[in-house]
Coordinates of C-alpha atoms in Angstrom, one line a residue:
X1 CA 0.0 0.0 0.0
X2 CA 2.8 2.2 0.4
X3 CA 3.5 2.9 -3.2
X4 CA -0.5 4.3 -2.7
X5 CA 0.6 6.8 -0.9
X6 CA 0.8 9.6 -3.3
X7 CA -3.2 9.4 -3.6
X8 CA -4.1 10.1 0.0
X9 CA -4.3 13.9 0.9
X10 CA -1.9 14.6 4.2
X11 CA -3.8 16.1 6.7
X12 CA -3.1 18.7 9.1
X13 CA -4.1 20.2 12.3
X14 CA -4.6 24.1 12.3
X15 CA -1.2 26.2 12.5
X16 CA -0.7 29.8 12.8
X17 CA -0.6 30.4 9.7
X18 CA -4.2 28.6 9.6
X19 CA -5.5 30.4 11.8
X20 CA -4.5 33.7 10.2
X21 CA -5.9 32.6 7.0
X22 CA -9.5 32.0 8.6
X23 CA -9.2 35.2 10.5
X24 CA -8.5 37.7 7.3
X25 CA -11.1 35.2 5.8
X26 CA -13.5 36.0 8.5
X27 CA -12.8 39.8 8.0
X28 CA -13.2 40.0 4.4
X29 CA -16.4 38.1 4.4
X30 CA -18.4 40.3 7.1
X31 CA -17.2 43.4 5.0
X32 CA -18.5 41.7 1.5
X33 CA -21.7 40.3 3.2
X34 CA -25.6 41.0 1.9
X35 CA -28.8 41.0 3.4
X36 CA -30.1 37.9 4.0
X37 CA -32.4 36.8 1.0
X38 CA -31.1 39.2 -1.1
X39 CA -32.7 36.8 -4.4
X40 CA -34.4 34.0 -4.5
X41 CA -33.0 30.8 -5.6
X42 CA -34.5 28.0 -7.6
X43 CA -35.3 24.4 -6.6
X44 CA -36.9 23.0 -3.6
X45 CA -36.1 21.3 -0.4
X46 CA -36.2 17.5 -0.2
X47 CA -39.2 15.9 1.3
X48 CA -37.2 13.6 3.6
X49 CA -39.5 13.5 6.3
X50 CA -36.4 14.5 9.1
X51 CA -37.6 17.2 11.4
X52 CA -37.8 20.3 10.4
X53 CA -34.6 22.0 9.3
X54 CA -33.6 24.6 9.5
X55 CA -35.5 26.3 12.2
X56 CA -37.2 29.0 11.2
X57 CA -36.3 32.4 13.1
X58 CA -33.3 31.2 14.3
X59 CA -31.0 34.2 14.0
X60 CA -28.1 32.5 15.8
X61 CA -27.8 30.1 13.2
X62 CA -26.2 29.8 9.9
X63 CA -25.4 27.8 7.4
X64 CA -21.9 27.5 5.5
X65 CA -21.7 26.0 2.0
X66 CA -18.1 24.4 0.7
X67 CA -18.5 25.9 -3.1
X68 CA -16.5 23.1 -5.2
X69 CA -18.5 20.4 -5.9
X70 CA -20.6 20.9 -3.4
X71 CA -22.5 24.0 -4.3
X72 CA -20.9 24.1 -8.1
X73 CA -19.8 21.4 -10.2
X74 CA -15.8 21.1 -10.8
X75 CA -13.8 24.2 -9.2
X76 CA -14.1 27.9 -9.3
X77 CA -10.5 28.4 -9.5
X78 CA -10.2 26.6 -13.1
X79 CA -13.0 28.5 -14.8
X80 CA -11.6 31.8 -13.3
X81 CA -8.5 30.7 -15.2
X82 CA -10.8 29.8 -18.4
X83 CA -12.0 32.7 -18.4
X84 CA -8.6 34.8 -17.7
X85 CA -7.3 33.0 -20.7
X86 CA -9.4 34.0 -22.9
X87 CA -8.9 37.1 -22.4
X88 CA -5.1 36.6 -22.9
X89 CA -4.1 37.0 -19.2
X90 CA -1.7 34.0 -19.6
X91 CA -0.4 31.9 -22.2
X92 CA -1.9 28.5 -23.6
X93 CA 0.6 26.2 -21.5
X94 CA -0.6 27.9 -18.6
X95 CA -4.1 27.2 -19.3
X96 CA -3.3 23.5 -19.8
X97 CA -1.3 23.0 -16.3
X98 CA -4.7 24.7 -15.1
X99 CA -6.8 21.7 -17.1
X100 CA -4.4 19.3 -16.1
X101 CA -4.7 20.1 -12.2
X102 CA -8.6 20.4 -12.5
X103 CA -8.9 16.7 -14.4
X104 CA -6.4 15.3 -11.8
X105 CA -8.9 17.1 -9.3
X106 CA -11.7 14.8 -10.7
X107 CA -9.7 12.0 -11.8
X108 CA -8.6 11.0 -8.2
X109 CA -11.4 12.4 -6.3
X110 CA -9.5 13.7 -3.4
X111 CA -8.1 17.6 -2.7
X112 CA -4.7 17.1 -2.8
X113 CA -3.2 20.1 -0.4
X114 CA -0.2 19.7 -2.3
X115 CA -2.0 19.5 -5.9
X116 CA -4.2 22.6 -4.8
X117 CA -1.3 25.2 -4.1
X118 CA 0.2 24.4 -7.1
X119 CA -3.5 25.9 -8.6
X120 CA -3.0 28.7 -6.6
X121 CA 0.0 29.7 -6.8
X122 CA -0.1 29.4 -10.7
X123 CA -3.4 32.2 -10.1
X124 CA -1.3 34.2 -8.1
X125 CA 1.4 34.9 -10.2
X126 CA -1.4 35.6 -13.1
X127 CA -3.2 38.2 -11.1
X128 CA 0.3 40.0 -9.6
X129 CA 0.1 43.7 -10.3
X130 CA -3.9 43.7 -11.4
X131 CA -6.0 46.0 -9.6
X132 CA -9.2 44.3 -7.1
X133 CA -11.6 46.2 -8.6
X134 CA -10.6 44.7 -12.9
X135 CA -10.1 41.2 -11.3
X136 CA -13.8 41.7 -9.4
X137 CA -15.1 43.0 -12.6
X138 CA -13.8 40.3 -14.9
X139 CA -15.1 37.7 -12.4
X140 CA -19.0 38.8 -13.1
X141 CA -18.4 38.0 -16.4
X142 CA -16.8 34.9 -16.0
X143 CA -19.2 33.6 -13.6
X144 CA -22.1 34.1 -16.6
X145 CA -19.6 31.9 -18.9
X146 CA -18.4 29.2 -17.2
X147 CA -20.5 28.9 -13.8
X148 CA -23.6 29.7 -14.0
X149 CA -24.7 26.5 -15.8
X150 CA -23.0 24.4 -13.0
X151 CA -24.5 25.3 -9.9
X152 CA -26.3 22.1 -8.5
X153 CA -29.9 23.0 -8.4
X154 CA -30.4 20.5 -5.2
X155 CA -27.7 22.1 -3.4
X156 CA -29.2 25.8 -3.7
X157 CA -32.1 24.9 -3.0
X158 CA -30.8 23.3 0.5
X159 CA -28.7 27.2 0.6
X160 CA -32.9 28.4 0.0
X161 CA -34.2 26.8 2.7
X162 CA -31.9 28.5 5.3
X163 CA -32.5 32.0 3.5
X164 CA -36.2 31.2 4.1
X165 CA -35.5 30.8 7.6
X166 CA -34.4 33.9 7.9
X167 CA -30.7 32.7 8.6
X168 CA -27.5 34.0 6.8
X169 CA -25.5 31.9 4.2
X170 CA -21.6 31.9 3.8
X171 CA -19.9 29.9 1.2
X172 CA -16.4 28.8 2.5
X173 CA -13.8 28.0 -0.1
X174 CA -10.1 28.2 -0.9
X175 CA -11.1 30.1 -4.1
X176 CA -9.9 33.9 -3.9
X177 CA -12.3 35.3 -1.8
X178 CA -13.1 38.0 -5.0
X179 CA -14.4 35.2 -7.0
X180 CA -16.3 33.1 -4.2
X181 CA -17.5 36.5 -3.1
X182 CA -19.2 36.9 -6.7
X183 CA -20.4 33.6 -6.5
X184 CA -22.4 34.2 -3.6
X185 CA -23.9 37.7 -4.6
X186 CA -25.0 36.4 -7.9
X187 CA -26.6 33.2 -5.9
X188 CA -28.1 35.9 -3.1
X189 CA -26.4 34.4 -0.9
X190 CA -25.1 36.4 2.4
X191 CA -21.3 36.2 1.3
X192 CA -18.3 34.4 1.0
X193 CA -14.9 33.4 3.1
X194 CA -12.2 32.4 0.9
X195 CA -8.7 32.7 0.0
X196 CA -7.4 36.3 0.6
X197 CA -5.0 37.2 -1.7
X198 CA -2.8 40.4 -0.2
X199 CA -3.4 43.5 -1.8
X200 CA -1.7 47.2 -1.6
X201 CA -3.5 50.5 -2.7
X202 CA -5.6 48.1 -4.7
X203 CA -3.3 45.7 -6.4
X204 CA -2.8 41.9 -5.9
X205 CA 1.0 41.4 -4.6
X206 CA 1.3 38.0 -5.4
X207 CA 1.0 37.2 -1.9
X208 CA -1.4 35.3 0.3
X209 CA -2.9 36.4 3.3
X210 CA -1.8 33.2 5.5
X211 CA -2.1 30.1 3.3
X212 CA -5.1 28.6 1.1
X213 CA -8.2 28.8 3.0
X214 CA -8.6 24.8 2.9
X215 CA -9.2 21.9 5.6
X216 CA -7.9 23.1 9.1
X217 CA -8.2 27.1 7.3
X218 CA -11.5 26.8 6.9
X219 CA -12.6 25.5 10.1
X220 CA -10.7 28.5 11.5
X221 CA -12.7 31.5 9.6
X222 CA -15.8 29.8 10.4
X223 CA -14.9 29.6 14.0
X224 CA -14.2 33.4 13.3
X225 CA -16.9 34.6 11.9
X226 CA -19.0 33.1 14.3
X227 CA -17.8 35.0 17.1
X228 CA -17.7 38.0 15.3
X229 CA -21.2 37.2 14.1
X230 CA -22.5 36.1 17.5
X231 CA -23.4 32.4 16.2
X232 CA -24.5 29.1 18.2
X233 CA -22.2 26.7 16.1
X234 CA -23.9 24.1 17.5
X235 CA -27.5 25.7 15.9
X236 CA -25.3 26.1 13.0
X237 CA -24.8 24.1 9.5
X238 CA -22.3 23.1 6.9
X239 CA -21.8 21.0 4.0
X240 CA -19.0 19.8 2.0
X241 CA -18.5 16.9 -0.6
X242 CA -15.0 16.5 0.7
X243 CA -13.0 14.9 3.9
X244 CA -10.5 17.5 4.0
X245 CA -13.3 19.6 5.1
X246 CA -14.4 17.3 7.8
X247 CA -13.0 19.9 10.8
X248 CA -15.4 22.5 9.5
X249 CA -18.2 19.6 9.4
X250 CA -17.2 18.8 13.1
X251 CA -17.6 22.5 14.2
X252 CA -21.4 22.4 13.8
X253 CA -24.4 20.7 15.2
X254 CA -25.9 20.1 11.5
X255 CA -22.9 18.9 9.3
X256 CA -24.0 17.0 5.8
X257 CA -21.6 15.3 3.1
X258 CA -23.0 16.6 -0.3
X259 CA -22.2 14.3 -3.1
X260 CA -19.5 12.9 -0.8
X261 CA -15.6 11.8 -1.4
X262 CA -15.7 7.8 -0.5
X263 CA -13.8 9.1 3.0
X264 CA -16.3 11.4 3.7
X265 CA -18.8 9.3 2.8
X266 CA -17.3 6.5 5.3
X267 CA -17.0 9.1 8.1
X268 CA -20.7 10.4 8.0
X269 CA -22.0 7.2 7.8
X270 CA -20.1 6.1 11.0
X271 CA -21.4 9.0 12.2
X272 CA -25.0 9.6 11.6
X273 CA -24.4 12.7 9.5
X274 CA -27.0 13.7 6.7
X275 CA -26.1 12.8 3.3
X276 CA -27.3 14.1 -0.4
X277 CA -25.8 13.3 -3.7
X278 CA -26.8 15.0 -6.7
X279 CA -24.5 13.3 -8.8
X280 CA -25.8 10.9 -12.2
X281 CA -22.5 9.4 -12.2
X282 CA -21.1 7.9 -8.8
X283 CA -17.4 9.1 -9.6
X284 CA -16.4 12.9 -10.7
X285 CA -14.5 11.3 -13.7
X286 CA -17.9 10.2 -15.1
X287 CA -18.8 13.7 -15.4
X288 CA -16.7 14.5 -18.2
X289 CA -13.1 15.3 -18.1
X290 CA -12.4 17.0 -21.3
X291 CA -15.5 18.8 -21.1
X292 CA -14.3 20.6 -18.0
X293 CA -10.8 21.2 -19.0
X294 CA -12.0 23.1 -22.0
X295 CA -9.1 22.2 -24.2
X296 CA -8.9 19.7 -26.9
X297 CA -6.4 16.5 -26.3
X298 CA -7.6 16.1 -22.6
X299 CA -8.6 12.7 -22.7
X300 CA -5.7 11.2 -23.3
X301 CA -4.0 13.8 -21.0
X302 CA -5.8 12.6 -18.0
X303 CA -2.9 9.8 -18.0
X304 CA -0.5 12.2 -18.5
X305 CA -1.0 14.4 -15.5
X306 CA -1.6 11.2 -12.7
X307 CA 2.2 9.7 -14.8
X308 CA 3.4 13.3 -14.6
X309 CA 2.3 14.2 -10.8
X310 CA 3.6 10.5 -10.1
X311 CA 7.3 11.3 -11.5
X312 CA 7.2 15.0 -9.2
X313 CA 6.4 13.0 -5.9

């Protein structure tokens, strides 16, 4: 098993650099946030006959959505870079690394820490010396191109119900908290915590803010936000489709694995957590590789990137 050992994701407990990553997470999101309900969503609950949840006037609640495929199919951080190509932010090798990371991404079914700051540090050193506010405009348009169409409706609907309980709704994501920030406006959600990318007088340095906001980050801004916000995290929710977010599922009394990794799936099971999969195919893969990379040659590039990441480790 030990020549396996490349495909499992390490996982670590929060550090300080964590911990500042969920804080400036935490601050970015309560600046960005809407009113609750700012639009309504489409779809409807499942009739699952549980008790009802969530509770309705429950203001010391809330409920926190993981974005990649959990809320939207595939992940934000590769159609933002679709969409930067195109208009000729980077070169066409660039985009391929980006295709190759998101089809390894699906391929394997796991986030990868490793795998994932390579993604992000290739968007960092794309969006060095841009200002916020073109970035922030770009990223409206690039939401109606490439992610619009791939919001899962079962999963907004879920984001609905709390709305309609008058409680607020944060995605939580290591995108850049720009982009996941759109994402939730556009969805009328409350707001977003993500990734903060370090900016001065307006322009990206290169630089993060701490570290990705992923596994043991994300628990952390949650944990921020909900003292800031004055949250019961045990009134709270979250959901994720992945076990690397399974310290943000722990922080809450109301954790559910959306179309769940196999670990996650394992862990929720042994733990009587809520489970949805809105998923036609029971692997990622099956939902179409080259489709999602967006260049031609991917199928047979698949290989490539698992033989190329294999001959790196």
């Amino acid at each position: 098993m030990a020549a396996l050992g490349w495909l499992t994701p390490r996982r670590r407990p929060a550090t300080a650099r964590s911990v500042l990553a969920g804080e400036a997470a935490a601050e970015a999101a309560q600046k960005s946030a809407l009113p609750t309900g700012a639009e309504e969503l489409s779809g409807t609950p499942e009739d699952t006959g549980e008790p009802t949840f969530p509770v309705a006037g429950d203001t010391r609640a809330a409920a926190f959505f993981d974005l990649d495929n959990t809320v939207m199919q595939g992940a934000a951080i590769f159609h933002f870079g679709r969409g930067l190509y195109k208009r000729k932010f980077f070169q066409r090798r660039e985009l391929t690394r980006f295709a190759w990371q998101q089809a390894w991404f699906r391929l394997a079914g796991v986030e990868d820490p490793e795998h994932m700051q390579d993604a992000r540090d290739s968007a960092l050193s794309i969006v060095k010396g841009h200002r916020v506010s073109e970035l922030m405009s770009i990223g409206e348009e690039i939401y109606d191109e490439y992610m619009a169409d791939r919001i899962w409706p079962g999963t907004r609907a879920l984001a609905q119900a709390h709305l309609d309980a008058g409680q607020r709704v944060w995605l939580v994501t290591a995108a850049p908290v720009e982009t996941a920030t759109i994402i939730a406006r556009r969805l009328g959600l409350t707001g977003a915590l993500g990734t903060v990318a370090e900016s001065v007088d307006g322009v990206y340095t290169g630089r993060l803010v701490g570290e990705p906001l992923h596994g043991p980050a994300k628990a952390e801004a949650v944990r921020a936000l909900a003292a800031a916000e004055g949250l019961d995290l045990e009134r709270c929710a979250a959901y994720s489709d992945s076990h690397n977010d399974i310290p943000m599922l722990s922080l809450v009394g109301h954790p559910y694995a959306i179309n769940p990794d196999s670990k996650l799936r394992k862990h929720a099971r042994s733990l009587d957590w809520r489970l949805r999969d809105y998923r036609t195919g029971r692997k990622a893969a099956k939902v179409g590789i080259p489709a999602a990379a967006g260049v031609g040659a991917l199928a047979g590039g698949t290989a490539a990137a698992v033989a190329l990441h294999r001959r790196r480790r």
